[in-house]
Amino acid sequence: MNPANLTFIHRYLPAPVAAGGPSLLLLHGTGGDEDSVLSLRDALAPGAAALSPRGKVLENGMPRFFRRLAEGVFDEADLRLRTAELADFVDDAVAIYGLDRARLYAVGYSNGANIAASMLLLRPGTVAGAVLLRPMVPLRPETPANLAGTPVFVAGGRRDPIVPPAQTEELVALLRSSGADVQLYWHPGGHELGGDLLAARDWLG
Ligand code: MLT
């Protein structure tokens, strides 16, 4: 398969130096795109290979990874479909770019964190672990995922007006009850990122 046949518009940055560190699947927030999150690679794992797709759903011209009916109210059927689509894309990209799935971490912010969490819950094994920045509970799967030992870093904002801290806590509980090894970080502020990236970088390292 040729990279041109991959089903998401995306950016792929190869690792300039072959290193034993993580590779990153970067997932932007609402209104971002494949380029807007590339700086996360430098913040979290400079020199890592990075794969950055653009969400296919447009909300008033703003790219997202799945449809929502209102702020914080998700179209679950669309979310399930888009999660499968993204996981299939990752499977294909792993083969095409020769990524090591055992070192592939999803790094998502806001809407990107939500689809990353959905992928953990619905398609465990697609990535080795995840950094979820300001995630919500994307859905509650009827069959619990087996995430035994999967490392996940969750960063919530104590004063986040978009993601109530109780949502962050519920997601952490859901991931832990599926066996994931979750580290929870609290930013004292809101939806914007603060010291999260430094903490996530330490965790990844
Ligand atoms: C967003 O604006 O992206 C929301 O906070 C999260 C979402 O809708 O997935």
mmCIF file of C-alpha atoms and ligand atoms in Angstrom:
data_model
loop_
_atom_site.group_PDB
_atom_site.id
_atom_site.type_symbol
_atom_site.label_atom_id
_atom_site.label_comp_id
_atom_site.label_asym_id
_atom_site.label_seq_id
_atom_site.Cartn_x
_atom_site.Cartn_y
_atom_site.Cartn_z
ATOM 1 C CA MET A 1 0.000 0.000 0.000
ATOM 2 C CA ASN A 2 1.079 3.517 -0.811
ATOM 3 C CA PRO A 3 0.862 6.401 1.738
ATOM 4 C CA ALA A 4 -1.343 8.213 -0.789
ATOM 5 C CA ASN A 5 -3.969 5.511 -0.282
ATOM 6 C CA LEU A 6 -4.241 6.097 3.459
ATOM 7 C CA THR A 7 -7.756 7.214 4.256
ATOM 8 C CA PHE A 8 -7.004 10.286 6.394
ATOM 9 C CA ILE A 9 -5.270 13.479 5.313
ATOM 10 C CA HIS A 10 -2.240 13.335 7.566
ATOM 11 C CA ARG A 11 1.285 14.382 8.257
ATOM 12 C CA TYR A 12 3.991 11.858 8.989
ATOM 13 C CA LEU A 13 7.279 12.943 10.526
ATOM 14 C CA PRO A 14 9.849 10.176 10.562
ATOM 15 C CA ALA A 15 12.219 9.957 13.500
ATOM 16 C CA PRO A 16 15.399 11.787 12.443
ATOM 17 C CA VAL A 17 17.424 9.495 14.624
ATOM 18 C CA ALA A 18 16.645 5.868 15.262
ATOM 19 C CA ALA A 19 15.978 5.839 18.978
ATOM 20 C CA GLY A 20 14.285 3.494 21.373
ATOM 21 C CA GLY A 21 11.699 6.051 22.473
ATOM 22 C CA PRO A 22 7.990 6.259 21.698
ATOM 23 C CA SER A 23 6.324 7.063 18.377
ATOM 24 C CA LEU A 24 3.334 9.373 18.579
ATOM 25 C CA LEU A 25 -0.140 9.370 17.058
ATOM 26 C CA LEU A 26 -1.114 13.039 17.418
ATOM 27 C CA LEU A 27 -4.830 13.845 17.596
ATOM 28 C CA HIS A 28 -5.905 17.481 17.455
ATOM 29 C CA GLY A 29 -8.788 19.228 19.200
ATOM 30 C CA THR A 30 -11.840 20.814 17.564
ATOM 31 C CA GLY A 31 -10.738 23.353 14.959
ATOM 32 C CA GLY A 32 -7.183 22.027 14.855
ATOM 33 C CA ASP A 33 -5.629 20.001 12.091
ATOM 34 C CA GLU A 34 -2.707 17.724 11.323
ATOM 35 C CA ASP A 35 -0.250 20.614 11.545
ATOM 36 C CA SER A 36 -1.560 22.330 14.665
ATOM 37 C CA VAL A 37 -0.435 19.505 16.963
ATOM 38 C CA LEU A 38 3.004 18.835 15.527
ATOM 39 C CA SER A 39 4.553 20.967 18.258
ATOM 40 C CA LEU A 40 3.389 18.310 20.735
ATOM 41 C CA ARG A 41 6.093 16.055 19.370
ATOM 42 C CA ASP A 42 8.762 18.594 20.322
ATOM 43 C CA ALA A 43 7.173 19.146 23.720
ATOM 44 C CA LEU A 44 6.741 15.470 24.573
ATOM 45 C CA ALA A 45 9.269 13.407 22.665
ATOM 46 C CA PRO A 46 11.619 15.440 20.447
ATOM 47 C CA GLY A 47 12.845 13.372 17.549
ATOM 48 C CA ALA A 48 10.074 10.784 17.829
ATOM 49 C CA ALA A 49 8.264 9.583 14.731
ATOM 50 C CA ALA A 50 4.866 11.287 14.595
ATOM 51 C CA LEU A 51 1.710 10.459 12.678
ATOM 52 C CA SER A 52 -0.886 13.216 12.683
ATOM 53 C CA PRO A 53 -4.250 12.696 10.937
ATOM 54 C CA ARG A 54 -6.905 15.361 10.364
ATOM 55 C CA GLY A 55 -10.380 14.607 11.718
ATOM 56 C CA LYS A 56 -12.885 14.047 8.908
ATOM 57 C CA VAL A 57 -15.933 15.681 10.472
ATOM 58 C CA LEU A 58 -16.500 19.393 9.933
ATOM 59 C CA GLU A 59 -18.438 21.443 12.474
ATOM 60 C CA ASN A 60 -18.965 24.935 11.106
ATOM 61 C CA GLY A 61 -15.787 24.459 9.108
ATOM 62 C CA MET A 62 -13.813 23.162 12.100
ATOM 63 C CA PRO A 63 -12.278 19.686 11.804
ATOM 64 C CA ARG A 64 -13.204 17.132 14.481
ATOM 65 C CA PHE A 65 -12.779 13.390 14.819
ATOM 66 C CA PHE A 66 -16.497 12.649 15.332
ATOM 67 C CA ARG A 67 -19.854 14.408 15.391
ATOM 68 C CA ARG A 68 -21.381 15.923 18.482
ATOM 69 C CA LEU A 69 -24.962 16.970 19.030
ATOM 70 C CA ALA A 70 -24.052 19.737 21.479
ATOM 71 C CA GLU A 71 -21.080 20.666 23.656
ATOM 72 C CA GLY A 72 -20.213 17.467 25.522
ATOM 73 C CA VAL A 73 -23.085 15.477 23.931
ATOM 74 C CA PHE A 74 -21.682 13.033 21.421
ATOM 75 C CA ASP A 75 -23.286 11.253 18.465
ATOM 76 C CA GLU A 76 -22.365 7.774 19.669
ATOM 77 C CA ALA A 77 -23.116 5.975 16.411
ATOM 78 C CA ASP A 78 -20.815 8.359 14.576
ATOM 79 C CA LEU A 79 -18.201 8.077 17.320
ATOM 80 C CA ARG A 80 -18.150 4.279 16.982
ATOM 81 C CA LEU A 81 -17.865 4.441 13.224
ATOM 82 C CA ARG A 82 -15.127 7.103 13.301
ATOM 83 C CA THR A 83 -13.217 5.205 15.968
ATOM 84 C CA ALA A 84 -13.149 2.101 13.771
ATOM 85 C CA GLU A 85 -12.108 4.222 10.787
ATOM 86 C CA LEU A 86 -9.249 5.812 12.732
ATOM 87 C CA ALA A 87 -8.083 2.468 14.148
ATOM 88 C CA ASP A 88 -8.069 0.999 10.602
ATOM 89 C CA PHE A 89 -6.026 3.988 9.430
ATOM 90 C CA VAL A 90 -3.531 3.413 12.258
ATOM 91 C CA ASP A 91 -3.271 -0.266 11.328
ATOM 92 C CA ASP A 92 -2.500 0.659 7.710
ATOM 93 C CA ALA A 93 -0.091 3.463 8.660
ATOM 94 C CA VAL A 94 1.824 1.164 11.027
ATOM 95 C CA ALA A 95 2.418 -1.178 8.090
ATOM 96 C CA ILE A 96 3.245 1.538 5.536
ATOM 97 C CA TYR A 97 5.562 3.619 7.685
ATOM 98 C CA GLY A 98 7.066 0.671 9.522
ATOM 99 C CA LEU A 99 6.045 1.924 12.960
ATOM 100 C CA ASP A 100 6.610 -0.222 16.022
ATOM 101 C CA ARG A 101 3.154 -0.603 17.529
ATOM 102 C CA ALA A 102 4.621 -1.678 20.840
ATOM 103 C CA ARG A 103 5.997 1.881 21.182
ATOM 104 C CA LEU A 104 3.131 3.792 19.558
ATOM 105 C CA TYR A 105 1.384 6.220 21.915
ATOM 106 C CA ALA A 106 -1.751 8.182 21.074
ATOM 107 C CA VAL A 107 -1.499 11.800 22.229
ATOM 108 C CA GLY A 108 -4.812 13.619 22.033
ATOM 109 C CA TYR A 109 -6.090 16.975 23.175
ATOM 110 C CA SER A 110 -9.803 17.580 23.874
ATOM 111 C CA ASN A 111 -11.711 16.090 20.913
ATOM 112 C CA GLY A 112 -8.532 14.206 19.981
ATOM 113 C CA ALA A 113 -8.258 12.873 23.545
ATOM 114 C CA ASN A 114 -11.867 11.717 23.330
ATOM 115 C CA ILE A 115 -11.366 9.669 20.177
ATOM 116 C CA ALA A 116 -8.118 8.296 21.618
ATOM 117 C CA ALA A 117 -10.025 7.182 24.743
ATOM 118 C CA SER A 118 -12.726 5.688 22.529
ATOM 119 C CA MET A 119 -10.078 3.767 20.585
ATOM 120 C CA LEU A 120 -8.633 2.397 23.836
ATOM 121 C CA LEU A 121 -12.087 1.232 24.897
ATOM 122 C CA LEU A 122 -13.307 -0.130 21.543
ATOM 123 C CA ARG A 123 -10.102 -1.192 19.786
ATOM 124 C CA PRO A 124 -7.573 -2.029 22.521
ATOM 125 C CA GLY A 125 -4.189 -2.952 21.073
ATOM 126 C CA THR A 126 -4.311 -0.295 18.335
ATOM 127 C CA VAL A 127 -1.794 1.737 20.316
ATOM 128 C CA ALA A 128 0.494 0.716 23.167
ATOM 129 C CA GLY A 129 -0.555 3.567 25.434
ATOM 130 C CA ALA A 130 -1.970 7.065 25.476
ATOM 131 C CA VAL A 131 -1.608 10.616 26.718
ATOM 132 C CA LEU A 132 -5.102 12.051 27.126
ATOM 133 C CA LEU A 133 -5.179 15.816 27.609
ATOM 134 C CA ARG A 134 -8.582 17.106 28.832
ATOM 135 C CA PRO A 135 -10.575 13.988 27.897
ATOM 136 C CA MET A 136 -14.214 13.237 28.699
ATOM 137 C CA VAL A 137 -15.953 9.855 28.905
ATOM 138 C CA PRO A 138 -16.487 9.302 25.171
ATOM 139 C CA LEU A 139 -18.813 6.309 25.669
ATOM 140 C CA ARG A 140 -19.504 3.521 28.096
ATOM 141 C CA PRO A 141 -18.814 0.236 26.282
ATOM 142 C CA GLU A 142 -21.243 -2.637 26.923
ATOM 143 C CA THR A 143 -18.316 -5.089 27.087
ATOM 144 C CA PRO A 144 -15.347 -3.896 29.142
ATOM 145 C CA ALA A 145 -12.139 -3.601 27.143
ATOM 146 C CA ASN A 146 -9.085 -5.602 28.161
ATOM 147 C CA LEU A 147 -6.481 -2.913 28.746
ATOM 148 C CA ALA A 148 -4.332 -4.954 31.114
ATOM 149 C CA GLY A 149 -1.140 -3.041 31.814
ATOM 150 C CA THR A 150 -1.779 -0.375 29.150
ATOM 151 C CA PRO A 151 -0.068 2.837 30.299
ATOM 152 C CA VAL A 152 -2.312 5.903 30.136
ATOM 153 C CA PHE A 153 -1.598 9.457 31.279
ATOM 154 C CA VAL A 154 -4.740 11.507 31.885
ATOM 155 C CA ALA A 155 -4.570 15.265 32.395
ATOM 156 C CA GLY A 156 -7.645 17.102 33.664
ATOM 157 C CA GLY A 157 -8.193 20.751 34.546
ATOM 158 C CA ARG A 158 -9.574 21.445 38.016
ATOM 159 C CA ARG A 159 -11.457 24.469 36.674
ATOM 160 C CA ASP A 160 -12.207 23.195 33.184
ATOM 161 C CA PRO A 161 -15.570 24.663 32.081
ATOM 162 C CA ILE A 162 -15.846 22.101 29.246
ATOM 163 C CA VAL A 163 -14.827 18.916 31.063
ATOM 164 C CA PRO A 164 -16.184 18.723 34.617
ATOM 165 C CA PRO A 165 -13.550 17.080 36.888
ATOM 166 C CA ALA A 166 -16.086 14.328 37.667
ATOM 167 C CA GLN A 167 -15.907 13.281 33.984
ATOM 168 C CA THR A 168 -12.147 13.033 34.196
ATOM 169 C CA GLU A 169 -12.472 10.907 37.316
ATOM 170 C CA GLU A 170 -15.107 8.677 35.731
ATOM 171 C CA LEU A 171 -12.891 8.078 32.706
ATOM 172 C CA VAL A 172 -9.934 7.218 34.945
ATOM 173 C CA ALA A 173 -12.120 4.750 36.868
ATOM 174 C CA LEU A 174 -13.370 3.211 33.611
ATOM 175 C CA LEU A 175 -9.838 2.783 32.271
ATOM 176 C CA ARG A 176 -8.557 1.388 35.556
ATOM 177 C CA SER A 177 -11.439 -1.080 35.806
ATOM 178 C CA SER A 178 -10.377 -2.302 32.339
ATOM 179 C CA GLY A 179 -6.878 -2.949 33.671
ATOM 180 C CA ALA A 180 -5.091 0.162 32.374
ATOM 181 C CA ASP A 181 -2.223 1.572 34.385
ATOM 182 C CA VAL A 182 -3.408 5.183 34.688
ATOM 183 C CA GLN A 183 -1.549 8.202 35.976
ATOM 184 C CA LEU A 184 -3.825 11.164 36.676
ATOM 185 C CA TYR A 185 -2.455 14.694 36.548
ATOM 186 C CA TRP A 186 -4.435 17.734 37.642
ATOM 187 C CA HIS A 187 -3.807 21.138 36.123
ATOM 188 C CA PRO A 188 -5.091 23.851 38.491
ATOM 189 C CA GLY A 189 -6.625 25.812 35.584
ATOM 190 C CA GLY A 190 -9.080 25.149 32.791
ATOM 191 C CA HIS A 191 -9.269 23.576 29.343
ATOM 192 C CA GLU A 192 -6.043 25.196 28.132
ATOM 193 C CA LEU A 193 -2.854 23.277 28.775
ATOM 194 C CA GLY A 194 -0.441 24.291 31.525
ATOM 195 C CA GLY A 195 2.217 22.154 33.180
ATOM 196 C CA ASP A 196 0.547 19.093 31.632
ATOM 197 C CA LEU A 197 3.104 18.733 28.875
ATOM 198 C CA LEU A 198 6.091 18.708 31.214
ATOM 199 C CA ALA A 199 4.409 16.102 33.388
ATOM 200 C CA ALA A 200 3.432 14.038 30.337
ATOM 201 C CA ARG A 201 6.975 14.262 29.010
ATOM 202 C CA ASP A 202 8.390 12.946 32.285
ATOM 203 C CA TRP A 203 5.815 10.160 32.261
ATOM 204 C CA LEU A 204 6.599 9.177 28.671
ATOM 205 C CA GLY A 205 10.329 9.315 29.290
HETATM 206 C C1 MLT B 1 -14.180 19.928 22.170
HETATM 207 O O1 MLT B 1 -14.459 21.129 22.040
HETATM 208 O O2 MLT B 1 -13.430 19.360 21.408
HETATM 209 C C2 MLT B 1 -14.842 19.218 23.282
HETATM 210 O O3 MLT B 1 -14.437 19.715 24.440
HETATM 211 C C3 MLT B 1 -14.574 17.782 23.277
HETATM 212 C C4 MLT B 1 -15.342 17.121 22.192
HETATM 213 O O4 MLT B 1 -16.319 17.674 21.727
HETATM 214 O O5 MLT B 1 -14.950 16.014 21.827
#
